[in-house]
C-alpha cells in the first residue's frame, strides 16, 4: 500500500441528518491525506461517506465509476467487512464528480490498489464507534462488546443490540484514536476474497432498471445527433438541411465549431453539424439526410496500410535509443552463434463499448448539469469550466452507469458536445453517438510496428536483445507534433522488459498521428505483450527448448527490483504464475491432431499474468478451444468479480487478435459497425479457466492485466498447431477466421 | 395514435412512420431497459419478444407490433425468472448493458427448447454481443436455468 496514513483528524461524524441517521465522513486519498480547511471548524473535507439509518440501512457513497468491473460492490464490501455489516442492509450511492471525493479517475486499474486499506479503516472506525456506543448503553467495558453481522454483542451475557438502535448513542461517541482502530484478521473475512452474496446492481441489471448514461430522461428533453468530418479535424465548408427538415421530429440544426484543448490537457470536441430532434431516431435520420461539404484538411493523406509500410521501413533502420542502456548489443550480435530477427505489426483498434458515447447536459441559470457515463468526472468538470466559463461549483456531473468503457469514456468530448448544444438551444439535450460515430470518430489504440533481433550463444542462451518500436503516441492527442512514444507508454512492457539479458537496446522510431490516439484497455501493453511474447517464442524454437522452460531460464534469478515503485517488480511472482499456468493447462500432455498450446506472460499495472491458449487449426481456420489464465494481483476483494474480469479480458484479447482492425482510406475510417468491426461472439467463445494466486501482497490491477498476453498466446499456439508463425494481426487479414 | 401492448400493459404512442420499435419503447414510452447497441440488427442489445418470438427492435417497425404482445426485460415469464435466478447464481453481468438482450434471447430458447444442446445455445445466442465477454457465464447460466425450470 502506498503510504497511507490516516489520523484521527481524518474522520468526522456529521449529525443532524433529516432522517435522524448518522453520517461518518472520512478523508481517503491514495497517496496522501488531504487536509483542507472549512469555515465551520472542521479541519478537512471528508470524501468518503457511510450513512447509518435507524432502520439499519447502510449507504456507502462510492466515488468510482462502474463500468463492469464491479467496483461499487467491491468498495462497499471492503467497508462492510471491517464494519461487520450485514450485506443485506448495504446500498451504494454514486458520488457526483466533485473534488471533495478525491481523485475519481477510474482508469489504470488502480481503484482497489489504492483504496482498499483506507476504506477498510473507515469501516473499522465506524465499527469501533458502534461498539463504544453499545458499551456506554450497557455500561460495560468496550472490550466486552463485539460487533457481528449488524449487531453488537455483549460477550459475557450474549445480549445483542441492532446497529440501527445504536445511532443515537453513537452520536455522543468521540472519534477513536488512530491506534485503537484495528483491522480484521484475514482469516475472519466474510466478504473480502470471498464470493459476495450479490452484486449491488444485480437486480437492476436483471430487470432493465440500471440507469446508464443513455437512460437519463427529462420531460421535453431534446436528442441530438452530430455529423462529424470523416477525416479527423476536417471542418464544415457548407451544408444543406432541406432533406433534414423533412424528417418528422427534427426541430433544428446547429453548427458546432471544433474546440481545441489547450496543450497538455482536456479533449475538446471535433465539431460538426448537429441535428436536434424530439427523439433519438429522428435525430439520427435528420443527420443521415444532411448534405455537407467538408474541408478535409491535412489528415486526408492518411492511408493506414501505406503508413504501416512506412513504419516497417523506419523500424528496419537505426532509431532513437532510449534508456535503460544495458551492455552492447552490436557486440553480442557479432559474437553470436545464431541471430534471429522478426517484425510484428498490429493495426489501430477501437473500444466499442456496448453503450455508445452519450451525454445529457442542461445549462440554465448560469449552472451546468450533466448526466453522463464518464470514467473521470472531475476532468469533465474542469474541462467544462475551461471551455464554457462556468464557475467550477456551478457544474454538477451526475455519473451514470457505464455500459462498458475500456478507456473510451475517460475522454469526455461527448460531454463537451452536449454542453455546447444545451448552451446554444437553452434546453436539456442528450447527445447520442450512433455506432458508426463511435467506430469512426474515436480516440484509437495506435497502429504499430516492432522489430526484434536477438542472439543466442552455443548453449542456446540469449545474449543480446534489440527492440525497435514505432507507433503514434497518445501524447499527440494533447500536444500536436508529438511524434515519439512517451515514457509512460514505453514503460508498459518495453523499457521494463522482465527478462534477464546482458545486452539490451530499446529504440523508438518516429510515428506521426493522423487520428486521435487514446488509451484502450491495457494500452501499449497490448503491443509489447504481442511483440515480446512472440519473439521469445521464436527464440525458444531456435534454441530447441520447451517454451516454458526457456522463459523460466530467461527470467533469471529470483530477485525483487530495487527501482522506486509502490510495488517493486518481483520476478519470482512472474515465474510462479507461469508455473501455475503450466499446471492448469496440463502443458506437455498429448493433444488431438491439429491442436497446439501457446504461452505468454506479462507484467502490467503491477500484476502478474500467464496465459496458455489451446487452438485447433483446420484447413487454415483457427478455433480457440481453451484459454487458461493465471493472475497474481495480490490481495483481492471480490473474488468472483476478479475472475469475471479475467474471463472478459480473455475474450477482449481474443477479439482483437481474431478481428480487431481499424483502417483508413484518404483519412477516413473504413469500418462502421459490428459487421465490419467484429468481435468474439458466443459461437467462437472458448472455455476459459482462471486461477488466482493467493497471497498477502498489496492489491494491484485487475481490469487490464489480463489482456496483454492473449494475442501472442494465440499466435504461439497456432505455430505449435500448424507450423505457421503469424506476425501481423488480426488473423482475419490472413483468412484464418 | 397507435396502441402497443408491452408486458401486458397498453401504451398509446404517436410514432413517426419509419420509427423502429426500439425508439418508440425507449423515447416515447420511456421503458429504457431495452438497449441501443448498433441500430442495424448486429448486436442484439435491443432484443424484445413479439408474440413469443425474439426480434431486434432497432430493425422492426412499430406497425409490425400493433395488436401483438411485446415482452421486454421489464416483463416476466417462467423462463425469464429461471434465467434471472441462474444469472444471479453465476454473477453473470459485468457492465450489464447487453444483459437485457441476452436474457430475452435466452428466454425464447428456453420457451421453445426443453433440452438445448451446446450448439442450440450457440445458435440462439450468437446474435448477442457482450463486449465485456461474459459468454462463458451466460452459457453456464442457461444450462442451469433449464434445470431450474424443470424443477419448478
Ligand atoms: S441495437 Fe438492435 S441489434 Fe444492435
Ligand atoms: S456485460 Fe457489458 S456488454 Fe455484456
PDB file of N, CA and C and ligand atoms in Angstrom, chain A residues 354 674, chain B residues 22 35-47 56-59 127, ligand 1:
ATOM      1  N   UNK A 354     -20.420  -1.480 -25.421  1.00  0.00           N
ATOM      2  CA  UNK A 354     -21.795  -1.716 -25.911  1.00  0.00           C
ATOM      3  C   UNK A 354     -22.647  -0.458 -25.823  1.00  0.00           C
ATOM      4  N   UNK A 674     -20.697  -3.237 -36.271  1.00  0.00           N
ATOM      5  CA  UNK A 674     -20.208  -4.553 -35.846  1.00  0.00           C
ATOM      6  C   UNK A 674     -20.068  -5.568 -36.982  1.00  0.00           C
TER       7      UNK A 674
ATOM      8  N   UNK B  22     -37.673   0.088 -31.160  1.00  0.00           N
ATOM      9  CA  UNK B  22     -36.719   0.424 -30.098  1.00  0.00           C
ATOM     10  C   UNK B  22     -36.931   1.845 -29.584  1.00  0.00           C
ATOM     11  N   UNK B  35     -32.064  -1.891 -24.903  1.00  0.00           N
ATOM     12  CA  UNK B  35     -30.879  -1.060 -25.159  1.00  0.00           C
ATOM     13  C   UNK B  35     -30.567  -0.853 -26.631  1.00  0.00           C
ATOM     14  N   UNK B  36     -29.940   0.262 -26.923  1.00  0.00           N
ATOM     15  CA  UNK B  36     -29.410   0.542 -28.253  1.00  0.00           C
ATOM     16  C   UNK B  36     -27.929   0.161 -28.278  1.00  0.00           C
ATOM     17  N   UNK B  37     -27.548  -0.648 -29.279  1.00  0.00           N
ATOM     18  CA  UNK B  37     -26.130  -1.002 -29.379  1.00  0.00           C
ATOM     19  C   UNK B  37     -25.554  -0.726 -30.753  1.00  0.00           C
ATOM     20  N   UNK B  38     -26.345  -0.961 -31.805  1.00  0.00           N
ATOM     21  CA  UNK B  38     -25.793  -0.813 -33.159  1.00  0.00           C
ATOM     22  C   UNK B  38     -26.792  -0.213 -34.139  1.00  0.00           C
ATOM     23  N   UNK B  39     -28.078  -0.478 -33.929  1.00  0.00           N
ATOM     24  CA  UNK B  39     -29.100   0.071 -34.817  1.00  0.00           C
ATOM     25  C   UNK B  39     -29.296  -0.699 -36.104  1.00  0.00           C
ATOM     26  N   UNK B  40     -28.489  -1.734 -36.332  1.00  0.00           N
ATOM     27  CA  UNK B  40     -28.575  -2.452 -37.606  1.00  0.00           C
ATOM     28  C   UNK B  40     -28.645  -3.975 -37.429  1.00  0.00           C
ATOM     29  N   UNK B  41     -29.283  -4.407 -36.359  1.00  0.00           N
ATOM     30  CA  UNK B  41     -29.508  -5.847 -36.136  1.00  0.00           C
ATOM     31  C   UNK B  41     -28.222  -6.658 -36.069  1.00  0.00           C
ATOM     32  N   UNK B  42     -27.159  -6.073 -35.517  1.00  0.00           N
ATOM     33  CA  UNK B  42     -25.876  -6.762 -35.434  1.00  0.00           C
ATOM     34  C   UNK B  42     -25.499  -7.202 -34.016  1.00  0.00           C
ATOM     35  N   UNK B  43     -26.132  -6.611 -32.993  1.00  0.00           N
ATOM     36  CA  UNK B  43     -25.592  -6.847 -31.646  1.00  0.00           C
ATOM     37  C   UNK B  43     -26.568  -7.464 -30.657  1.00  0.00           C
ATOM     38  N   UNK B  44     -27.866  -7.355 -30.917  1.00  0.00           N
ATOM     39  CA  UNK B  44     -28.849  -7.984 -30.034  1.00  0.00           C
ATOM     40  C   UNK B  44     -29.189  -7.229 -28.760  1.00  0.00           C
ATOM     41  N   UNK B  45     -28.574  -6.082 -28.529  1.00  0.00           N
ATOM     42  CA  UNK B  45     -28.841  -5.349 -27.278  1.00  0.00           C
ATOM     43  C   UNK B  45     -30.303  -4.923 -27.183  1.00  0.00           C
ATOM     44  N   UNK B  46     -30.955  -4.767 -28.330  1.00  0.00           N
ATOM     45  CA  UNK B  46     -32.321  -4.240 -28.381  1.00  0.00           C
ATOM     46  C   UNK B  46     -33.363  -5.341 -28.443  1.00  0.00           C
ATOM     47  N   UNK B  47     -32.962  -6.596 -28.170  1.00  0.00           N
ATOM     48  CA  UNK B  47     -33.885  -7.721 -28.356  1.00  0.00           C
ATOM     49  C   UNK B  47     -35.138  -7.598 -27.491  1.00  0.00           C
ATOM     50  N   UNK B  56     -35.119  -8.019 -33.256  1.00  0.00           N
ATOM     51  CA  UNK B  56     -34.254  -6.886 -32.929  1.00  0.00           C
ATOM     52  C   UNK B  56     -35.115  -5.628 -33.093  1.00  0.00           C
ATOM     53  N   UNK B  57     -35.414  -4.977 -31.986  1.00  0.00           N
ATOM     54  CA  UNK B  57     -36.377  -3.877 -32.051  1.00  0.00           C
ATOM     55  C   UNK B  57     -35.820  -2.674 -32.808  1.00  0.00           C
ATOM     56  N   UNK B  58     -34.490  -2.602 -32.978  1.00  0.00           N
ATOM     57  CA  UNK B  58     -33.928  -1.481 -33.731  1.00  0.00           C
ATOM     58  C   UNK B  58     -34.238  -1.588 -35.208  1.00  0.00           C
ATOM     59  N   UNK B  59     -34.637  -2.800 -35.630  1.00  0.00           N
ATOM     60  CA  UNK B  59     -34.852  -3.023 -37.051  1.00  0.00           C
ATOM     61  C   UNK B  59     -36.246  -3.572 -37.320  1.00  0.00           C
ATOM     62  N   UNK B 127     -26.273 -13.970 -31.848  1.00  0.00           N
ATOM     63  CA  UNK B 127     -26.649 -12.636 -32.333  1.00  0.00           C
ATOM     64  C   UNK B 127     -26.493 -11.576 -31.273  1.00  0.00           C
TER      65      UNK B 127
HETATM   66  S1  LIG C   1     -29.303  -2.284 -31.456  1.00  0.00           S
HETATM   67 FE1  LIG C   1     -30.590  -3.696 -32.402  1.00  0.00          FE
HETATM   68  S2  LIG C   1     -29.291  -5.346 -32.808  1.00  0.00           S
HETATM   69 FE2  LIG C   1     -27.944  -3.816 -32.092  1.00  0.00          FE
END
